[in-house]
């Protein structure tokens, strides 16, 4: 399952959409139906076709409507197979969010930029923001901006200092990877060649998973000795909602399964497992009794934007430190934490969080977001949002002999690498790390993602929105030949 399009010394150009679609979202059913029958059913797992579906598919096809999510095309006497693919329009990022001046285009290099120029760019962006908002709004914005008069707070100055250190690495490394992408045809330099579709990104697909996890705290307490630690999805197994919220659910088969939660359908890729729960209900993950060689963490960091939007709940630094990483980590476990561009959070991870977990910081990598034409999705020197995010990599420190044994045949983690990709337009849908981490870990390892919003084959995923991007509405159904 290789999502890497090009690999250079600077890092990797990654195809996120291809990775999702290679995960194996094919559902196999051994039952035979009368010839050429088209069934519209509510599926709990690969073989549970009983209740009639009232669930309507959202069509994403340019050539007309697609079959509903429950449709199965069947030939008499043969096993039914249906395949789903992630909707392509969620990766249709053709132009930067804000226009980049022609002289600053990525393909023309990366000249050094002074703080004075950054301030000028910032003022220009603020003006553009104001003009987009309408007359009344722009007057209010203008007043606020005038009042501020480009006085930078300490956090912004810290961010600029950090940016000035990593800017050249990011710019030059991205340039080389983009050039390779353009040569191979993966990227297209002119937007004329790109799709001009304007698709509305659905924000509220599925049931409120986080709210459901909050409600689950009111469920009657389960007797630990009587309760199973894992629920394996079978061909004819209907999974009660409470089981999905109180133990690890595992798909150990070679095919995808569909689970129904609060009447909504979610696709579970093969060889994956998950726990849908609140941070206060992590015990089932510990009961699963697995030790992980890779732990990827994407904490809901506290920031002003999150507070304003109320998009999701955030955790304090103290709460993040309580995550039982030492109890979940195998010796020499590689820990990867996604960090926002706030220097406060970066310092916290390196100076407090990792030492607290006995993790030694090894590297800082960057995920760089580009368009299909190879441009940064945002101006590189914007003071507000950057076209990159930080990953801090470290290893759990333990018994020296065990560490040496575990590190055989594994390359040391480089201090800096870039992961360059066209981002998903769905908020916080991070690129896959499986392929880029492969050379730094042994094969057949146990991998865990904390605060996940989607599932991956070969991984255990946990979070209070762990099934969010597995909702069937994010996928298109294809007809498979048997």
PDB file of C-alpha atoms in Angstrom, residues 48 94 108 186 205 210 324 331 417:
ATOM      1  CA  UNK A  48     -26.075  -9.257   7.261  1.00  0.00           C
ATOM      2  CA  UNK A  94      -6.735  23.317  -7.618  1.00  0.00           C
ATOM      3  CA  UNK A 108      10.303  30.352  -9.474  1.00  0.00           C
ATOM      4  CA  UNK A 186       1.205  13.603 -10.892  1.00  0.00           C
ATOM      5  CA  UNK A 205     -22.311  13.830   7.831  1.00  0.00           C
ATOM      6  CA  UNK A 210     -18.326  13.024  20.210  1.00  0.00           C
ATOM      7  CA  UNK A 324      -1.236   6.443  29.179  1.00  0.00           C
ATOM      8  CA  UNK A 331      10.195  -0.876  24.027  1.00  0.00           C
ATOM      9  CA  UNK A 417      11.978  15.455   6.433  1.00  0.00           C
TER      10      UNK A 417
END
